[in-house]
GROMACS .gro file of C-alpha atoms in nm:
model
  274
    1UNK     CA    1   1.700  -0.444   1.083
    2UNK     CA    2   1.363  -0.561   1.202
    3UNK     CA    3   1.069  -0.337   1.260
    4UNK     CA    4   1.077  -0.420   1.633
    5UNK     CA    5   1.417  -0.274   1.672
    6UNK     CA    6   1.263   0.061   1.566
    7UNK     CA    7   0.941   0.044   1.747
    8UNK     CA    8   0.794   0.189   2.061
    9UNK     CA    9   0.791  -0.147   2.235
   10UNK     CA   10   1.178  -0.134   2.307
   11UNK     CA   11   1.198   0.229   2.421
   12UNK     CA   12   1.315   0.196   2.774
   13UNK     CA   13   1.207  -0.168   2.806
   14UNK     CA   14   1.170  -0.507   2.646
   15UNK     CA   15   0.827  -0.550   2.796
   16UNK     CA   16   0.526  -0.459   2.576
   17UNK     CA   17   0.351  -0.144   2.674
   18UNK     CA   18   0.005   0.014   2.610
   19UNK     CA   19   0.046   0.252   2.312
   20UNK     CA   20  -0.097   0.604   2.287
   21UNK     CA   21  -0.245   0.592   1.930
   22UNK     CA   22  -0.152   0.957   1.829
   23UNK     CA   23   0.215   0.935   1.969
   24UNK     CA   24   0.253   0.592   1.794
   25UNK     CA   25   0.146   0.717   1.450
   26UNK     CA   26   0.371   1.021   1.478
   27UNK     CA   27   0.672   0.787   1.578
   28UNK     CA   28   0.591   0.554   1.281
   29UNK     CA   29   0.598   0.852   1.040
   30UNK     CA   30   0.936   0.968   1.184
   31UNK     CA   31   1.088   0.627   1.126
   32UNK     CA   32   0.981   0.645   0.768
   33UNK     CA   33   1.156   0.982   0.718
   34UNK     CA   34   1.474   0.897   0.883
   35UNK     CA   35   1.544   0.561   0.712
   36UNK     CA   36   1.572   0.656   0.352
   37UNK     CA   37   1.602   0.392   0.081
   38UNK     CA   38   1.962   0.305   0.002
   39UNK     CA   39   1.931   0.281  -0.384
   40UNK     CA   40   1.719   0.323  -0.698
   41UNK     CA   41   1.709   0.082  -0.988
   42UNK     CA   42   1.687   0.197  -1.343
   43UNK     CA   43   1.364   0.153  -1.520
   44UNK     CA   44   1.320   0.018  -1.862
   45UNK     CA   45   1.016  -0.012  -2.101
   46UNK     CA   46   1.150  -0.341  -2.229
   47UNK     CA   47   1.020  -0.240  -2.579
   48UNK     CA   48   0.670  -0.185  -2.436
   49UNK     CA   49   0.471   0.124  -2.522
   50UNK     CA   50   0.306   0.245  -2.199
   51UNK     CA   51  -0.037   0.410  -2.268
   52UNK     CA   52  -0.236   0.348  -1.929
   53UNK     CA   53  -0.137   0.373  -1.560
   54UNK     CA   54  -0.285   0.194  -1.260
   55UNK     CA   55  -0.210   0.304  -0.900
   56UNK     CA   56  -0.223   0.115  -0.585
   57UNK     CA   57  -0.357   0.332  -0.304
   58UNK     CA   58  -0.250   0.252   0.055
   59UNK     CA   59   0.106   0.327   0.124
   60UNK     CA   60   0.151   0.441  -0.237
   61UNK     CA   61  -0.082   0.739  -0.283
   62UNK     CA   62  -0.208   0.772   0.075
   63UNK     CA   63  -0.002   0.745   0.394
   64UNK     CA   64  -0.237   0.483   0.549
   65UNK     CA   65  -0.010   0.192   0.620
   66UNK     CA   66   0.089   0.336   0.939
   67UNK     CA   67  -0.257   0.331   1.069
   68UNK     CA   68  -0.263  -0.051   1.018
   69UNK     CA   69   0.069  -0.087   1.178
   70UNK     CA   70  -0.012   0.103   1.503
   71UNK     CA   71  -0.356  -0.074   1.547
   72UNK     CA   72  -0.195  -0.422   1.506
   73UNK     CA   73   0.078  -0.340   1.744
   74UNK     CA   74  -0.184  -0.234   1.998
   75UNK     CA   75  -0.382  -0.561   1.958
   76UNK     CA   76  -0.068  -0.776   1.988
   77UNK     CA   77   0.068  -0.602   2.298
   78UNK     CA   78  -0.231  -0.752   2.489
   79UNK     CA   79  -0.085  -1.103   2.412
   80UNK     CA   80   0.272  -1.003   2.492
   81UNK     CA   81   0.370  -1.019   2.120
   82UNK     CA   82   0.527  -0.783   1.881
   83UNK     CA   83   0.452  -0.685   1.516
   84UNK     CA   84   0.743  -0.688   1.278
   85UNK     CA   85   0.803  -0.600   0.918
   86UNK     CA   86   0.834  -0.966   0.793
   87UNK     CA   87   0.479  -1.018   0.896
   88UNK     CA   88   0.359  -0.671   0.754
   89UNK     CA   89   0.513  -0.762   0.422
   90UNK     CA   90   0.286  -1.068   0.410
   91UNK     CA   91  -0.020  -0.869   0.490
   92UNK     CA   92   0.025  -0.570   0.271
   93UNK     CA   93  -0.195  -0.539  -0.023
   94UNK     CA   94  -0.422  -0.829   0.052
   95UNK     CA   95  -0.801  -0.833   0.107
   96UNK     CA   96  -0.880  -0.749   0.480
   97UNK     CA   97  -0.998  -1.114   0.552
   98UNK     CA   98  -0.699  -1.263   0.380
   99UNK     CA   99  -0.455  -1.037   0.574
  100UNK     CA  100  -0.639  -1.112   0.899
  101UNK     CA  101  -0.587  -1.479   0.854
  102UNK     CA  102  -0.223  -1.423   0.801
  103UNK     CA  103  -0.218  -1.210   1.114
  104UNK     CA  104  -0.356  -1.451   1.363
  105UNK     CA  105  -0.188  -1.748   1.226
  106UNK     CA  106   0.160  -1.600   1.192
  107UNK     CA  107   0.160  -1.440   1.545
  108UNK     CA  108   0.003  -1.763   1.701
  109UNK     CA  109  -0.301  -1.588   1.859
  110UNK     CA  110  -0.544  -1.786   1.635
  111UNK     CA  111  -0.674  -1.985   1.943
  112UNK     CA  112  -0.783  -1.676   2.127
  113UNK     CA  113  -0.879  -1.437   1.831
  114UNK     CA  114  -1.034  -1.540   1.506
  115UNK     CA  115  -0.965  -1.350   1.176
  116UNK     CA  116  -1.319  -1.206   1.195
  117UNK     CA  117  -1.268  -1.092   1.553
  118UNK     CA  118  -0.954  -0.926   1.475
  119UNK     CA  119  -1.108  -0.728   1.200
  120UNK     CA  120  -1.397  -0.619   1.430
  121UNK     CA  121  -1.160  -0.510   1.695
  122UNK     CA  122  -0.929  -0.297   1.479
  123UNK     CA  123  -1.211  -0.142   1.286
  124UNK     CA  124  -1.314   0.112   1.555
  125UNK     CA  125  -0.967   0.241   1.584
  126UNK     CA  126  -0.916   0.255   1.196
  127UNK     CA  127  -1.256   0.444   1.132
  128UNK     CA  128  -1.127   0.724   1.358
  129UNK     CA  129  -0.780   0.740   1.169
  130UNK     CA  130  -0.879   0.702   0.811
  131UNK     CA  131  -1.030   1.046   0.765
  132UNK     CA  132  -0.693   1.204   0.860
  133UNK     CA  133  -0.507   1.035   0.582
  134UNK     CA  134  -0.249   1.233   0.391
  135UNK     CA  135  -0.105   1.217   0.044
  136UNK     CA  136   0.225   1.047  -0.008
  137UNK     CA  137   0.504   1.281  -0.140
  138UNK     CA  138   0.468   1.327  -0.517
  139UNK     CA  139   0.133   1.165  -0.547
  140UNK     CA  140  -0.056   1.477  -0.639
  141UNK     CA  141   0.206   1.595  -0.877
  142UNK     CA  142   0.224   1.269  -1.075
  143UNK     CA  143  -0.153   1.225  -1.092
  144UNK     CA  144  -0.224   1.576  -1.203
  145UNK     CA  145   0.065   1.542  -1.462
  146UNK     CA  146  -0.065   1.234  -1.618
  147UNK     CA  147  -0.427   1.345  -1.632
  148UNK     CA  148  -0.329   1.676  -1.784
  149UNK     CA  149  -0.132   1.499  -2.052
  150UNK     CA  150  -0.420   1.267  -2.134
  151UNK     CA  151  -0.286   0.942  -1.986
  152UNK     CA  152  -0.564   0.725  -1.860
  153UNK     CA  153  -0.533   0.652  -1.496
  154UNK     CA  154  -0.711   0.450  -1.244
  155UNK     CA  155  -0.675   0.308  -0.890
  156UNK     CA  156  -0.683  -0.072  -0.791
  157UNK     CA  157  -0.701  -0.092  -0.416
  158UNK     CA  158  -0.755  -0.393  -0.169
  159UNK     CA  159  -0.953  -0.142   0.057
  160UNK     CA  160  -1.335  -0.204   0.032
  161UNK     CA  161  -1.580   0.091  -0.037
  162UNK     CA  162  -1.646   0.198   0.313
  163UNK     CA  163  -1.281   0.243   0.394
  164UNK     CA  164  -1.193   0.389   0.047
  165UNK     CA  165  -1.451   0.664   0.119
  166UNK     CA  166  -1.309   0.741   0.463
  167UNK     CA  167  -0.953   0.741   0.338
  168UNK     CA  168  -1.019   0.966   0.039
  169UNK     CA  169  -1.269   1.219   0.189
  170UNK     CA  170  -1.012   1.490   0.215
  171UNK     CA  171  -0.873   1.428  -0.136
  172UNK     CA  172  -1.200   1.393  -0.351
  173UNK     CA  173  -1.084   1.641  -0.614
  174UNK     CA  174  -0.748   1.453  -0.680
  175UNK     CA  175  -0.924   1.101  -0.691
  176UNK     CA  176  -1.189   1.240  -0.916
  177UNK     CA  177  -0.914   1.246  -1.181
  178UNK     CA  178  -0.915   0.874  -1.206
  179UNK     CA  179  -1.099   0.723  -1.492
  180UNK     CA  180  -1.228   0.448  -1.251
  181UNK     CA  181  -1.156   0.295  -0.916
  182UNK     CA  182  -1.146  -0.085  -0.854
  183UNK     CA  183  -1.177  -0.196  -0.494
  184UNK     CA  184  -1.124  -0.512  -0.289
  185UNK     CA  185  -1.489  -0.587  -0.253
  186UNK     CA  186  -1.559  -0.556  -0.629
  187UNK     CA  187  -1.758  -0.864  -0.744
  188UNK     CA  188  -1.494  -0.913  -1.028
  189UNK     CA  189  -1.201  -0.945  -0.775
  190UNK     CA  190  -1.252  -1.294  -0.656
  191UNK     CA  191  -0.903  -1.326  -0.515
  192UNK     CA  192  -0.678  -1.074  -0.357
  193UNK     CA  193  -0.321  -0.973  -0.435
  194UNK     CA  194  -0.101  -1.152  -0.545
  195UNK     CA  195  -0.373  -1.292  -0.766
  196UNK     CA  196  -0.394  -1.066  -1.080
  197UNK     CA  197  -0.771  -1.029  -1.050
  198UNK     CA  198  -0.791  -0.667  -0.944
  199UNK     CA  199  -0.540  -0.538  -1.214
  200UNK     CA  200  -0.706  -0.737  -1.490
  201UNK     CA  201  -1.039  -0.593  -1.372
  202UNK     CA  202  -0.888  -0.241  -1.379
  203UNK     CA  203  -0.748  -0.299  -1.728
  204UNK     CA  204  -1.078  -0.398  -1.870
  205UNK     CA  205  -1.248  -0.090  -1.749
  206UNK     CA  206  -1.056   0.190  -1.932
  207UNK     CA  207  -1.231   0.327  -2.239
  208UNK     CA  208  -1.166   0.089  -2.522
  209UNK     CA  209  -1.073  -0.197  -2.280
  210UNK     CA  210  -0.961  -0.442  -2.217
  211UNK     CA  211  -0.623  -0.268  -2.253
  212UNK     CA  212  -0.326  -0.491  -2.353
  213UNK     CA  213  -0.143  -0.564  -2.024
  214UNK     CA  214   0.202  -0.482  -2.196
  215UNK     CA  215   0.072  -0.135  -2.236
  216UNK     CA  216  -0.013  -0.088  -1.869
  217UNK     CA  217   0.239   0.045  -1.595
  218UNK     CA  218   0.138  -0.026  -1.231
  219UNK     CA  219   0.260   0.179  -0.927
  220UNK     CA  220   0.282  -0.035  -0.607
  221UNK     CA  221   0.436  -0.036  -0.262
  222UNK     CA  222   0.360  -0.400  -0.152
  223UNK     CA  223   0.525  -0.726  -0.255
  224UNK     CA  224   0.189  -0.893  -0.313
  225UNK     CA  225   0.088  -0.597  -0.525
  226UNK     CA  226   0.394  -0.620  -0.716
  227UNK     CA  227   0.336  -0.995  -0.772
  228UNK     CA  228  -0.019  -0.935  -0.872
  229UNK     CA  229   0.083  -0.692  -1.145
  230UNK     CA  230   0.340  -0.908  -1.285
  231UNK     CA  231   0.107  -1.206  -1.282
  232UNK     CA  232  -0.135  -0.990  -1.487
  233UNK     CA  233   0.154  -0.934  -1.740
  234UNK     CA  234   0.204  -0.565  -1.646
  235UNK     CA  235   0.511  -0.346  -1.579
  236UNK     CA  236   0.572  -0.232  -1.211
  237UNK     CA  237   0.722   0.058  -1.038
  238UNK     CA  238   0.779  -0.028  -0.681
  239UNK     CA  239   0.787   0.245  -0.418
  240UNK     CA  240   0.850   0.049  -0.092
  241UNK     CA  241   0.863   0.152   0.262
  242UNK     CA  242   1.230   0.187   0.345
  243UNK     CA  243   1.181  -0.082   0.625
  244UNK     CA  244   1.083  -0.346   0.382
  245UNK     CA  245   1.363  -0.604   0.327
  246UNK     CA  246   1.532  -0.534  -0.004
  247UNK     CA  247   1.483  -0.900  -0.114
  248UNK     CA  248   1.130  -0.798  -0.211
  249UNK     CA  249   1.240  -0.544  -0.450
  250UNK     CA  250   1.380  -0.780  -0.721
  251UNK     CA  251   1.041  -0.869  -0.879
  252UNK     CA  252   0.976  -0.491  -0.973
  253UNK     CA  253   1.085  -0.337  -1.296
  254UNK     CA  254   1.196  -0.023  -1.130
  255UNK     CA  255   1.233   0.063  -0.748
  256UNK     CA  256   1.204   0.422  -0.625
  257UNK     CA  257   1.231   0.562  -0.289
  258UNK     CA  258   0.946   0.815  -0.350
  259UNK     CA  259   0.703   0.905  -0.629
  260UNK     CA  260   0.899   1.234  -0.639
  261UNK     CA  261   1.183   1.030  -0.797
  262UNK     CA  262   0.975   0.900  -1.086
  263UNK     CA  263   1.094   1.015  -1.432
  264UNK     CA  264   0.821   0.964  -1.698
  265UNK     CA  265   1.087   0.964  -1.972
  266UNK     CA  266   1.199   0.627  -1.842
  267UNK     CA  267   0.867   0.471  -1.954
  268UNK     CA  268   0.817   0.692  -2.274
  269UNK     CA  269   0.559   0.903  -2.083
  270UNK     CA  270   0.522   1.281  -2.126
  271UNK     CA  271   0.804   1.449  -1.925
  272UNK     CA  272   0.744   1.692  -1.651
  273UNK     CA  273   0.750   2.050  -1.761
  274UNK     CA  274   0.898   2.203  -1.443
   0.00000   0.00000   0.00000
């Protein structure tokens, strides 16, 4: 099923409409909850000893992907075009300018809107949304559990510093448990996902780093992020949006419908006490 089939554009009419941001966000969240993932793959350590964990952020720890979806739908509506999940899958996890190039090229609006203009246009809307970011189910429990058991953890996000601060301002205590955070505008991250740059940089910055990639487990929601982690030689648990085509799941070592489904025992990590 395509994203358009679930979206506000087809409610009552096939013609694109002006969206109300708050109602669009609420509807996007509802779609996520009523279309659960159909299956879960069994994880394996493949003989690797996992000692460190790296988390993606958007769509994995924080429920922020819906903001990007809504804003991009609003922009495309002006050009009588719609935003679907095949396009979103290509944009997720990338640096902002890289995702913007994909957006304007794939939608055919590059002659009327440059990638830079697109970023400027969506920025105002996003800045008002990001401070309302909520944690994804199971994120707090898993982060606190790993930290309490002495497992070094960090974040590797394509978000740049300004957006990171807006998104996490309600969750500072939880993110303070991270050993470090590597962002998309970090000088060492020359190329965005699926390049391994961000994960290799994250692995170097742990105490005693660089950490052998075979000892690192990455949590990701985006196809490009899964590819980046695998390109870095790391193991990956994928927690994708249920609307993402299942063909994107095959590269991950384990696929879960939620962080709540993660079993540390699968990876030789300290088990939950509850």
